[in-house]
mmCIF file with all atom_site columns, C-alpha atoms in Angstrom:
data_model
loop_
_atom_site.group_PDB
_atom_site.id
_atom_site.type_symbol
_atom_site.label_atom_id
_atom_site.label_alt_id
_atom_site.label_comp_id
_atom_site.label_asym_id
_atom_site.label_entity_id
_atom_site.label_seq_id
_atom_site.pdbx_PDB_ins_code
_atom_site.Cartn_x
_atom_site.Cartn_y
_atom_site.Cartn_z
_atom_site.occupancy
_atom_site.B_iso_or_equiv
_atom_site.pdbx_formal_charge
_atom_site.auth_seq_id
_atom_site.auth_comp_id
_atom_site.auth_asym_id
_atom_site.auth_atom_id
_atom_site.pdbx_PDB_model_num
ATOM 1   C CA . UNK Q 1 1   ? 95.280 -29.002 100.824 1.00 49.00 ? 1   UNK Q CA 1
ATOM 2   C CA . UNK Q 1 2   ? 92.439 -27.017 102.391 1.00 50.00 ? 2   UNK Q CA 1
ATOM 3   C CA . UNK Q 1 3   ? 92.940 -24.143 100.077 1.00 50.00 ? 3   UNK Q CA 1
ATOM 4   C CA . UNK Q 1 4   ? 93.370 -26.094 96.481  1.00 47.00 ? 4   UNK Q CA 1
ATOM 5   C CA . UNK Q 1 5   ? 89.923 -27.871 97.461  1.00 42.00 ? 5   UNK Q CA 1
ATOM 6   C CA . UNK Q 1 6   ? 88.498 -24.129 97.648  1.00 47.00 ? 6   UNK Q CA 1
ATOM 7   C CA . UNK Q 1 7   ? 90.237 -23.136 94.822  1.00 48.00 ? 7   UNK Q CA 1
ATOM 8   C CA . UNK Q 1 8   ? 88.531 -26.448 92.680  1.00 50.00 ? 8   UNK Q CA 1
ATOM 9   C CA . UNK Q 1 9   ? 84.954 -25.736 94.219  1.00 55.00 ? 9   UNK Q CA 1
ATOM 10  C CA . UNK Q 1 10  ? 85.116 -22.141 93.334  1.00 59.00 ? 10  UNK Q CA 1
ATOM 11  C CA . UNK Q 1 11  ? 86.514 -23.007 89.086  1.00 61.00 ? 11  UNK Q CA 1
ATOM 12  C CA . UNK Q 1 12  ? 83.407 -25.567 89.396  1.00 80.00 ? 12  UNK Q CA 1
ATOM 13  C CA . UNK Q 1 13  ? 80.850 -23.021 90.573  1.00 83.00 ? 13  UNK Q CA 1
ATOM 14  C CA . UNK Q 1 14  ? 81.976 -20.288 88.018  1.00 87.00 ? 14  UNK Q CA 1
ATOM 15  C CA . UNK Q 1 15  ? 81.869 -23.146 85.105  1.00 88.00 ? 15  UNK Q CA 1
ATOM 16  C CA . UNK Q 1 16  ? 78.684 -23.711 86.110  1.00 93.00 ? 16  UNK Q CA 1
ATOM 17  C CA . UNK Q 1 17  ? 77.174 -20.817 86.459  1.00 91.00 ? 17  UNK Q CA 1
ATOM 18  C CA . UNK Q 1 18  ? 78.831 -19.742 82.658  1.00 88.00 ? 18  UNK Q CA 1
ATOM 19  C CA . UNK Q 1 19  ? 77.120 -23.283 82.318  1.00 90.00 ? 19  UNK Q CA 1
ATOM 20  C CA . UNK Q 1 20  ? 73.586 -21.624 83.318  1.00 92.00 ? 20  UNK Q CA 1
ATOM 21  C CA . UNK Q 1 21  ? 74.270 -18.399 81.335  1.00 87.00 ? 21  UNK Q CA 1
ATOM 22  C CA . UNK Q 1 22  ? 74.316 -20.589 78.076  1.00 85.00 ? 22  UNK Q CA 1
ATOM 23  C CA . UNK Q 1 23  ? 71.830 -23.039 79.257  1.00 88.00 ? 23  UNK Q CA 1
ATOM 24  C CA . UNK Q 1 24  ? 69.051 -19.906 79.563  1.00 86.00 ? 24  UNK Q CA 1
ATOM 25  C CA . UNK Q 1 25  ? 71.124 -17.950 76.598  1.00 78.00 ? 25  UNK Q CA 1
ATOM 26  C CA . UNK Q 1 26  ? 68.014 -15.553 74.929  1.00 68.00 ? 26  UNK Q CA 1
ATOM 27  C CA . UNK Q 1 27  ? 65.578 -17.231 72.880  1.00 69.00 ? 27  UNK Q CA 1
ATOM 28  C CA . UNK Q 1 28  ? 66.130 -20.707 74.735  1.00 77.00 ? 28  UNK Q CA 1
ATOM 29  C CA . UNK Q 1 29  ? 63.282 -22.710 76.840  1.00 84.00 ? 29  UNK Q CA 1
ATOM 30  C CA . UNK Q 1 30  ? 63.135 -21.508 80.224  1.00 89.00 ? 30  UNK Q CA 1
ATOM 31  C CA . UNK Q 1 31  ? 64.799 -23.554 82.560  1.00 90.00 ? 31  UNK Q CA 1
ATOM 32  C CA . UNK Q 1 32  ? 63.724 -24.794 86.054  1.00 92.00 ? 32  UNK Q CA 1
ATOM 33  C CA . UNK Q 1 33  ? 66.084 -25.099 88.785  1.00 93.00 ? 33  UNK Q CA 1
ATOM 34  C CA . UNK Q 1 34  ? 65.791 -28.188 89.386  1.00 93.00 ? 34  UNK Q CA 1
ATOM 35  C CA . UNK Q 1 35  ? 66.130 -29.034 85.736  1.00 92.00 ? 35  UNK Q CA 1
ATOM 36  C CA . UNK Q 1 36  ? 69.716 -27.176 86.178  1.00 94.00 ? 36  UNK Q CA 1
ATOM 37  C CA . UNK Q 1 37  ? 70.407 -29.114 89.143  1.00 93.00 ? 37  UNK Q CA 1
ATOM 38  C CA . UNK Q 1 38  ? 70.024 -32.268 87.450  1.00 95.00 ? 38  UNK Q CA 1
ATOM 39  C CA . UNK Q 1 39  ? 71.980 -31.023 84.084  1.00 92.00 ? 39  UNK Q CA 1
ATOM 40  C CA . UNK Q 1 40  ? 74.920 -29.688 86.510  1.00 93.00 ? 40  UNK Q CA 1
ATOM 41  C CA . UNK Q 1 41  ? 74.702 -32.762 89.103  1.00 93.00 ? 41  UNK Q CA 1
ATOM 42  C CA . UNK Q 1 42  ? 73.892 -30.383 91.865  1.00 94.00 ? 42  UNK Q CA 1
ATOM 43  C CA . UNK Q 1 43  ? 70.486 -29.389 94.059  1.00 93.00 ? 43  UNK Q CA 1
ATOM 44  C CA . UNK Q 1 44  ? 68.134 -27.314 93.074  1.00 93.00 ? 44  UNK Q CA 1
ATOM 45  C CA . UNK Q 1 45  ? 69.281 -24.772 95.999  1.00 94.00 ? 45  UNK Q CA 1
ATOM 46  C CA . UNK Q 1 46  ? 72.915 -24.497 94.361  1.00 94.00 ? 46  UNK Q CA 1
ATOM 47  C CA . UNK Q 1 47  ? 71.223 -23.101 91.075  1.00 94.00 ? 47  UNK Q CA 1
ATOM 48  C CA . UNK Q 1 48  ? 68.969 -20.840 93.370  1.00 93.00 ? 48  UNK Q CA 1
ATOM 49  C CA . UNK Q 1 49  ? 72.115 -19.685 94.447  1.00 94.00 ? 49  UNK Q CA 1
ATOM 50  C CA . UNK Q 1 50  ? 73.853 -19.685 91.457  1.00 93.00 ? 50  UNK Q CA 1
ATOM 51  C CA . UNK Q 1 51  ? 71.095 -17.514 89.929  1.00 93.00 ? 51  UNK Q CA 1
ATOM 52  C CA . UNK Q 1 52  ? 71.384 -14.740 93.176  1.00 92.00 ? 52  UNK Q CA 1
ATOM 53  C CA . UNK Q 1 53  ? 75.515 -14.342 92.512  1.00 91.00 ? 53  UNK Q CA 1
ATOM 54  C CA . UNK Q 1 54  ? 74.735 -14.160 88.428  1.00 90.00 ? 54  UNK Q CA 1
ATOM 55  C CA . UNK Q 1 55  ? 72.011 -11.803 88.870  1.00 87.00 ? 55  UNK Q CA 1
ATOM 56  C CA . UNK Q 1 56  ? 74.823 -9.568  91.596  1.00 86.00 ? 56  UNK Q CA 1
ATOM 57  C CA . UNK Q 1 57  ? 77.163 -9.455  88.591  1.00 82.00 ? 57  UNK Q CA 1
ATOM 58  C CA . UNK Q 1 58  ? 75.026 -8.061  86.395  1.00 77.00 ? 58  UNK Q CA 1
ATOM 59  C CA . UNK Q 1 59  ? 73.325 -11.080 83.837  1.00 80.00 ? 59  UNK Q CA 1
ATOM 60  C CA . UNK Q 1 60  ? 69.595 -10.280 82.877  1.00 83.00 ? 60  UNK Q CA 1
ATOM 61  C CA . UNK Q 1 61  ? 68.238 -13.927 84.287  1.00 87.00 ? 61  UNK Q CA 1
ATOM 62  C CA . UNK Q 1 62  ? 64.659 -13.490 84.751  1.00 85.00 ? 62  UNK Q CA 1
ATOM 63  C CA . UNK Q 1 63  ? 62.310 -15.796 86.486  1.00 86.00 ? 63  UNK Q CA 1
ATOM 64  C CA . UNK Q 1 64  ? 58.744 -16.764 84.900  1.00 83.00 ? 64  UNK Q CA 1
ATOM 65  C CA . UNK Q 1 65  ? 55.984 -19.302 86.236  1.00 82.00 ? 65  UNK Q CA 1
ATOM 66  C CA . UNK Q 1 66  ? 58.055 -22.032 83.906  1.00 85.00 ? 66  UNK Q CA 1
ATOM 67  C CA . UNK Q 1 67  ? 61.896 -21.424 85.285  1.00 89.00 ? 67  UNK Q CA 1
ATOM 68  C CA . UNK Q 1 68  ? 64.758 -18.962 84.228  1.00 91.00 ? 68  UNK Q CA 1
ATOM 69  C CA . UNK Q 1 69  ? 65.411 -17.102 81.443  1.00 87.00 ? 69  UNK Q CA 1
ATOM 70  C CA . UNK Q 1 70  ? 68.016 -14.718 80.314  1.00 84.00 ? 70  UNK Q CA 1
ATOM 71  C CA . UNK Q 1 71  ? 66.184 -11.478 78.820  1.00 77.00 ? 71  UNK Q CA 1
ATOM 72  C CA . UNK Q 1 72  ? 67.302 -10.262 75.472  1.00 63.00 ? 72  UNK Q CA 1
ATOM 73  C CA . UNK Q 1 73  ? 69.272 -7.533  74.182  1.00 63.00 ? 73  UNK Q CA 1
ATOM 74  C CA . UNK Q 1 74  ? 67.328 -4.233  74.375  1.00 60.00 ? 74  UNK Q CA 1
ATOM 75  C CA . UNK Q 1 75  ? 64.411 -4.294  73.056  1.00 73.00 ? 75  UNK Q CA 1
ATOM 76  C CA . UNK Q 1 76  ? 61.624 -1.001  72.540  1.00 89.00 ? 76  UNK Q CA 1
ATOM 77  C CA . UNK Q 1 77  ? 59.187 -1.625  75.498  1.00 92.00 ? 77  UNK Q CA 1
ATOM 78  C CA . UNK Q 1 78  ? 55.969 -0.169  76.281  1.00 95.00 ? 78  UNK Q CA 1
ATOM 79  C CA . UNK Q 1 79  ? 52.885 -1.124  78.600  1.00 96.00 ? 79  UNK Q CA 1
ATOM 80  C CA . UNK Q 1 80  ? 49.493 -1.199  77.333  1.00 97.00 ? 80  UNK Q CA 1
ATOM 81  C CA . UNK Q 1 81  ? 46.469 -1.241  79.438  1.00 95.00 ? 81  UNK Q CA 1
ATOM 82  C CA . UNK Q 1 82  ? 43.567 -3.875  78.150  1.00 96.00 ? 82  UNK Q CA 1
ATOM 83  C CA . UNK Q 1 83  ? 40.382 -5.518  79.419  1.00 94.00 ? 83  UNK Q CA 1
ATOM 84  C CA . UNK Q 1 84  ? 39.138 -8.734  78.280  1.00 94.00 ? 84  UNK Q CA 1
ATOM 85  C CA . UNK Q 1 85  ? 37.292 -12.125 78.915  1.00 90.00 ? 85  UNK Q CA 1
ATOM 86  C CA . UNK Q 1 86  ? 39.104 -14.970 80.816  1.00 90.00 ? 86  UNK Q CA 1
ATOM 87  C CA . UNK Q 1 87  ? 38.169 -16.979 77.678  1.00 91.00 ? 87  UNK Q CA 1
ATOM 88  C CA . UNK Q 1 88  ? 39.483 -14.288 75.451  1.00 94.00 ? 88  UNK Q CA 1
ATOM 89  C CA . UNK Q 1 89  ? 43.089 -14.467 77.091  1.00 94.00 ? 89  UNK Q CA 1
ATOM 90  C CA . UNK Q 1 90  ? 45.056 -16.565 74.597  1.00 94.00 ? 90  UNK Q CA 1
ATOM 91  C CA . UNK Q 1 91  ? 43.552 -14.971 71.872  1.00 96.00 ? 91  UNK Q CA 1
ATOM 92  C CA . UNK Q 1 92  ? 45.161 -11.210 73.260  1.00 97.00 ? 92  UNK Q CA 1
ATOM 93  C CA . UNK Q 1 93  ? 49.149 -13.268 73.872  1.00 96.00 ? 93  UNK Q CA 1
ATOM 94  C CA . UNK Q 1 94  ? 48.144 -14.768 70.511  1.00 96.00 ? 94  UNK Q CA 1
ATOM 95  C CA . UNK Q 1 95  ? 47.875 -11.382 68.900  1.00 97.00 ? 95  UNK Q CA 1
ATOM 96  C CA . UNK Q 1 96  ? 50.696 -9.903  71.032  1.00 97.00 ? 96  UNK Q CA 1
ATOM 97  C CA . UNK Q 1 97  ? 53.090 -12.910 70.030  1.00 96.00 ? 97  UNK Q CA 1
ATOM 98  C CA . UNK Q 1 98  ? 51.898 -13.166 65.861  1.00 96.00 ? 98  UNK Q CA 1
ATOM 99  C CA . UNK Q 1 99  ? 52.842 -9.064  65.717  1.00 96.00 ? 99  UNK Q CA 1
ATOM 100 C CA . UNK Q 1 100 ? 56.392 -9.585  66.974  1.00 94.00 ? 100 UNK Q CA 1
ATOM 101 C CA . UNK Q 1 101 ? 55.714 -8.813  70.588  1.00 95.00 ? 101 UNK Q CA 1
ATOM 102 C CA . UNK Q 1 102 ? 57.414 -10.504 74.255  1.00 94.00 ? 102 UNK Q CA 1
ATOM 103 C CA . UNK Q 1 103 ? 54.612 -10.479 76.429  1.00 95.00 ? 103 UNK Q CA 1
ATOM 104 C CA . UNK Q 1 104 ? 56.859 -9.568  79.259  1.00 93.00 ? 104 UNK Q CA 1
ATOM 105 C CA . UNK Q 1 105 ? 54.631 -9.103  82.280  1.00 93.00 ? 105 UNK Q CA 1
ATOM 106 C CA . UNK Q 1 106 ? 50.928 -8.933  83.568  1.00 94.00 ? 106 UNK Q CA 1
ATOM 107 C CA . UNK Q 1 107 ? 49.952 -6.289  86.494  1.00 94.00 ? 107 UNK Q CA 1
ATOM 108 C CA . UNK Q 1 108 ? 46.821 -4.976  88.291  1.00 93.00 ? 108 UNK Q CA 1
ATOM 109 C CA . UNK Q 1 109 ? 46.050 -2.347  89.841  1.00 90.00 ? 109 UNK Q CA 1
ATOM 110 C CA . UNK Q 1 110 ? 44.069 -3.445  92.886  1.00 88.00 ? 110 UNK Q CA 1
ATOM 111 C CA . UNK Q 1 111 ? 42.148 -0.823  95.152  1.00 88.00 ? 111 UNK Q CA 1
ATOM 112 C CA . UNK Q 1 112 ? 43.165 -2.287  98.320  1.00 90.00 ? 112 UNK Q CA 1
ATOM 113 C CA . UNK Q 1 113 ? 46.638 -4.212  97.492  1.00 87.00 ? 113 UNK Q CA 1
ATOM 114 C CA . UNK Q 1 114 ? 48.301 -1.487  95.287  1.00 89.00 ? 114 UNK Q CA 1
ATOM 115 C CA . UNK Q 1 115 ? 50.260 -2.656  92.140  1.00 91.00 ? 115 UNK Q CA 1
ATOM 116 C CA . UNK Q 1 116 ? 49.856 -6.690  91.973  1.00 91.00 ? 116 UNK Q CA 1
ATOM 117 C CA . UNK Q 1 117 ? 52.591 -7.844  88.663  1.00 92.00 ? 117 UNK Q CA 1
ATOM 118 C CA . UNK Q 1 118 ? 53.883 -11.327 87.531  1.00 90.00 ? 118 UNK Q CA 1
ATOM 119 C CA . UNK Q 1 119 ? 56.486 -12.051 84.710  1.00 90.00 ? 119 UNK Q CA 1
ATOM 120 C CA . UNK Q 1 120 ? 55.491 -13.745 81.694  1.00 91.00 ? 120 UNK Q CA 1
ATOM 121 C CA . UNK Q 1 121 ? 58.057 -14.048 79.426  1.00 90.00 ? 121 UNK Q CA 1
ATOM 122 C CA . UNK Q 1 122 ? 55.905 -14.986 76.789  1.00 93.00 ? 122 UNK Q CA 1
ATOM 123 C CA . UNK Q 1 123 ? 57.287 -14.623 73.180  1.00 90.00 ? 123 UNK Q CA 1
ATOM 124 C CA . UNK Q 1 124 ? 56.493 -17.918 71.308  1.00 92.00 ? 124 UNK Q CA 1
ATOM 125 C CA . UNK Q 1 125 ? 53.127 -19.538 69.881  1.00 93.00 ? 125 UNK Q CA 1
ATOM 126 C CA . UNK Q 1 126 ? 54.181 -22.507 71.900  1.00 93.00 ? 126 UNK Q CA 1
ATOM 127 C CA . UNK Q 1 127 ? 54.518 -20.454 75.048  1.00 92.00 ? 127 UNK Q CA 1
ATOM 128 C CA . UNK Q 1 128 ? 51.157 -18.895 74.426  1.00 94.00 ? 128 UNK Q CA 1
ATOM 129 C CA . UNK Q 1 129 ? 49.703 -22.320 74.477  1.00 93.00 ? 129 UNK Q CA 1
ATOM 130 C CA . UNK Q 1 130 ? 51.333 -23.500 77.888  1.00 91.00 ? 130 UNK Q CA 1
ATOM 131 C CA . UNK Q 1 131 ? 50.186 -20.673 79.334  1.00 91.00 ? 131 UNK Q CA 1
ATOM 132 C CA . UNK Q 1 132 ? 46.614 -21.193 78.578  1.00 92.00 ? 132 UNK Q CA 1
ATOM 133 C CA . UNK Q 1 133 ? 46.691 -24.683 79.447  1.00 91.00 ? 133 UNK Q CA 1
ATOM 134 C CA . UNK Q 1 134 ? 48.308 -23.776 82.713  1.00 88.00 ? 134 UNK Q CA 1
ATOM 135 C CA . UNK Q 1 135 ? 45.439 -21.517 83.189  1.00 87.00 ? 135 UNK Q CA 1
ATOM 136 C CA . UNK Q 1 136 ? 42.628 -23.778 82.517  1.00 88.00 ? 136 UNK Q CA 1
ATOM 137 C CA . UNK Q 1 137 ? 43.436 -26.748 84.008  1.00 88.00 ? 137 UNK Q CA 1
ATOM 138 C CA . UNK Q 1 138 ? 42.136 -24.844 86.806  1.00 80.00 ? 138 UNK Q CA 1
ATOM 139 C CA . UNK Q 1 139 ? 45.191 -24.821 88.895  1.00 76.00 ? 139 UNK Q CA 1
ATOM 140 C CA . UNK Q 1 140 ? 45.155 -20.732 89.587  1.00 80.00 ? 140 UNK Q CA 1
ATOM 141 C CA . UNK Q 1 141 ? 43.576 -17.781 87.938  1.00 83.00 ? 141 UNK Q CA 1
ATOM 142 C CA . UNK Q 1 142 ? 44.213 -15.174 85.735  1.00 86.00 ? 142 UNK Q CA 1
ATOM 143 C CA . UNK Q 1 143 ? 45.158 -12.442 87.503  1.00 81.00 ? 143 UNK Q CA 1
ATOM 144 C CA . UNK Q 1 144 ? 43.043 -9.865  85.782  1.00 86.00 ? 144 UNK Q CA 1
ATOM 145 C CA . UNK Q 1 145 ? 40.146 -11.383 87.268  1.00 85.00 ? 145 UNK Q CA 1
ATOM 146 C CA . UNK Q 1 146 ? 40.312 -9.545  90.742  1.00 85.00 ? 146 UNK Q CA 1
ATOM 147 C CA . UNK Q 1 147 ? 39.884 -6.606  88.542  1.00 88.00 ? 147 UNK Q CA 1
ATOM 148 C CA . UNK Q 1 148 ? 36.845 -7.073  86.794  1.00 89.00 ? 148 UNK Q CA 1
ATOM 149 C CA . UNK Q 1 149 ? 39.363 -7.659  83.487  1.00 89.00 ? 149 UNK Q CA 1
ATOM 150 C CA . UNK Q 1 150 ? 41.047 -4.930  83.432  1.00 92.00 ? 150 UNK Q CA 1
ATOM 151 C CA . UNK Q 1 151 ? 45.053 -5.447  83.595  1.00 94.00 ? 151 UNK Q CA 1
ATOM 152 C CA . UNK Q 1 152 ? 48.463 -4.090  82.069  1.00 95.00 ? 152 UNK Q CA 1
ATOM 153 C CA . UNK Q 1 153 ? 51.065 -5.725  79.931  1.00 95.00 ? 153 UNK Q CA 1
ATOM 154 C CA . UNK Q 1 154 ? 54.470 -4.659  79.051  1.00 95.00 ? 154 UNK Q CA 1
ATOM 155 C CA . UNK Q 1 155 ? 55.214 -5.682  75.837  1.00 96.00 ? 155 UNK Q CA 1
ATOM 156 C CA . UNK Q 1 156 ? 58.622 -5.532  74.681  1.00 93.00 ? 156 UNK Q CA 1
ATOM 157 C CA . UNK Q 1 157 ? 59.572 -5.778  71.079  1.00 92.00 ? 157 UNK Q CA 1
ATOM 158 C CA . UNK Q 1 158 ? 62.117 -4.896  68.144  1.00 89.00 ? 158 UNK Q CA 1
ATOM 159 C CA . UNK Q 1 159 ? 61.438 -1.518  67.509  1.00 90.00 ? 159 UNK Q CA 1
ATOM 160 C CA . UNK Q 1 160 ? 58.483 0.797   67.935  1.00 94.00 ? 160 UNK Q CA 1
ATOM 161 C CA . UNK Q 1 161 ? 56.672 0.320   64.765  1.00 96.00 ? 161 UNK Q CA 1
ATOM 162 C CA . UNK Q 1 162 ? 56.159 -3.270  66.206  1.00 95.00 ? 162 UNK Q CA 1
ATOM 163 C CA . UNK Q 1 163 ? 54.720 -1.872  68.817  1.00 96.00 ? 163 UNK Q CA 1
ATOM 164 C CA . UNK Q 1 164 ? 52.750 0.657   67.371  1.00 97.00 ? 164 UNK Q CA 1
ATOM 165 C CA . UNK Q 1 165 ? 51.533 -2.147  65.213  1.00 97.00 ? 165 UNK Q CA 1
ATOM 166 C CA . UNK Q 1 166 ? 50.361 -3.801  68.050  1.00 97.00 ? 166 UNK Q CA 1
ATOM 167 C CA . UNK Q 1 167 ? 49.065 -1.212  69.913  1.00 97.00 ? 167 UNK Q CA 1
ATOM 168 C CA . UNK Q 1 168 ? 46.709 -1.100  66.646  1.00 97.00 ? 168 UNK Q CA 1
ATOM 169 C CA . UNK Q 1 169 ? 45.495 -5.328  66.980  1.00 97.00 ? 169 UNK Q CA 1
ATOM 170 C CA . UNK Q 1 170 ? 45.062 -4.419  70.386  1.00 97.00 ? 170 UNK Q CA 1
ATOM 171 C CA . UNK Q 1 171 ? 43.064 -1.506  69.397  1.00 97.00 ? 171 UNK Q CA 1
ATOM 172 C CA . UNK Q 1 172 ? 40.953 -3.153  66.259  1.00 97.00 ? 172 UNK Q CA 1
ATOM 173 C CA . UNK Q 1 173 ? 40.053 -6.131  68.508  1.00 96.00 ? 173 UNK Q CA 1
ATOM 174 C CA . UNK Q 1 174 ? 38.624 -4.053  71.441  1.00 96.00 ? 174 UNK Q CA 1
ATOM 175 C CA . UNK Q 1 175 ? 41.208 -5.229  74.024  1.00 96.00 ? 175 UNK Q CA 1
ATOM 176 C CA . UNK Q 1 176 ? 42.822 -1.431  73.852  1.00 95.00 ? 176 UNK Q CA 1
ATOM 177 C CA . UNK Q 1 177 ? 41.892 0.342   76.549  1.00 94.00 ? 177 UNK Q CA 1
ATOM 178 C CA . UNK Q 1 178 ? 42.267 4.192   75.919  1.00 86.00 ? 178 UNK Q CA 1
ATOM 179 C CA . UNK Q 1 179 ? 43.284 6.358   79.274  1.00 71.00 ? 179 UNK Q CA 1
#
């Protein structure tokens, strides 16, 4: 008896987690755990879990200030150092996003800390906009701000002409910074 009970837990833990893998398939909403949790009738730790034995086989699932995501197929990727105004931020994702670019991280480098970087995930208009509003209803702070504006994104996109034709927006706006 003891072992068919193990034997059910363990087919409902893989269904869910193939469960997860489609709920945060690429392209989709990210998903919070305890959004999961409440989809899959189980806690918010489970899917915590569930994410750590996905991510040991090998799935792409990502985690970003909104929940999990599954990262895309490969994609060209390059990181572009830029300095602008805390008012001026949605207008650089905006860019980024418009051009066919995944804002796929923020980092700083910070004189005393080292290397500070957060994951994004940004790739949608929408996204762009939640992200903003995150930021000014005051709640935290960009992080470029603890180096007078300066910060790095990696930008992943299609190919490299995308990127090349971002690198250029960047550039014609005056976020570009040249090293």
């Amino acid at each position: 008896m003891k072992n068919s009970v193990a034997k059910t837990e363990k087919a409902d833990g893989e269904a869910r987690r193939a469960g997860i893998l489609a709920a945060l398939r690429p392209g989709a909403e990210p998903q919070s755990a305890g959004a999961l949790g409440e989809k899959f009738g189980v806690s918010r730790q489970v899917i915590v879990q569930d994410i750590a034995l996905l991510r040991a086989s090998g799935a792409s699932v990502i985690s970003t200030n909104r929940g999990y995501v599954l990262s895309s197929p490969p994609r060209a990727e390059r990181v572009f150092k830029v300095r602008h105004t805390e008012a001026e931020v949605g207008e650089e994702l905006e860019l980024i996003v418009r051009l066919g670019g995944t804002v796929k991280d923020v980092s700083v480098s910070h004189r005393v800390y080292g290397n500070i970087r957060a994951d994004l995930g940004v790739q949608t208009p929408l996204q762009v906009s939640e992200f903003v509003r995150s930021i000014r209803s005051g709640a935290s702070r960009p992080l470029m701000l603890v180096t007078d504006g300066y910060h790095y994104h990696t930008v992943t996109a299609p190919d490299e002409k995308t990127l090349d034709e971002i690198e250029k927006g960047l550039k014609e706006r005056g976020f570009l910074v040249t090293v």
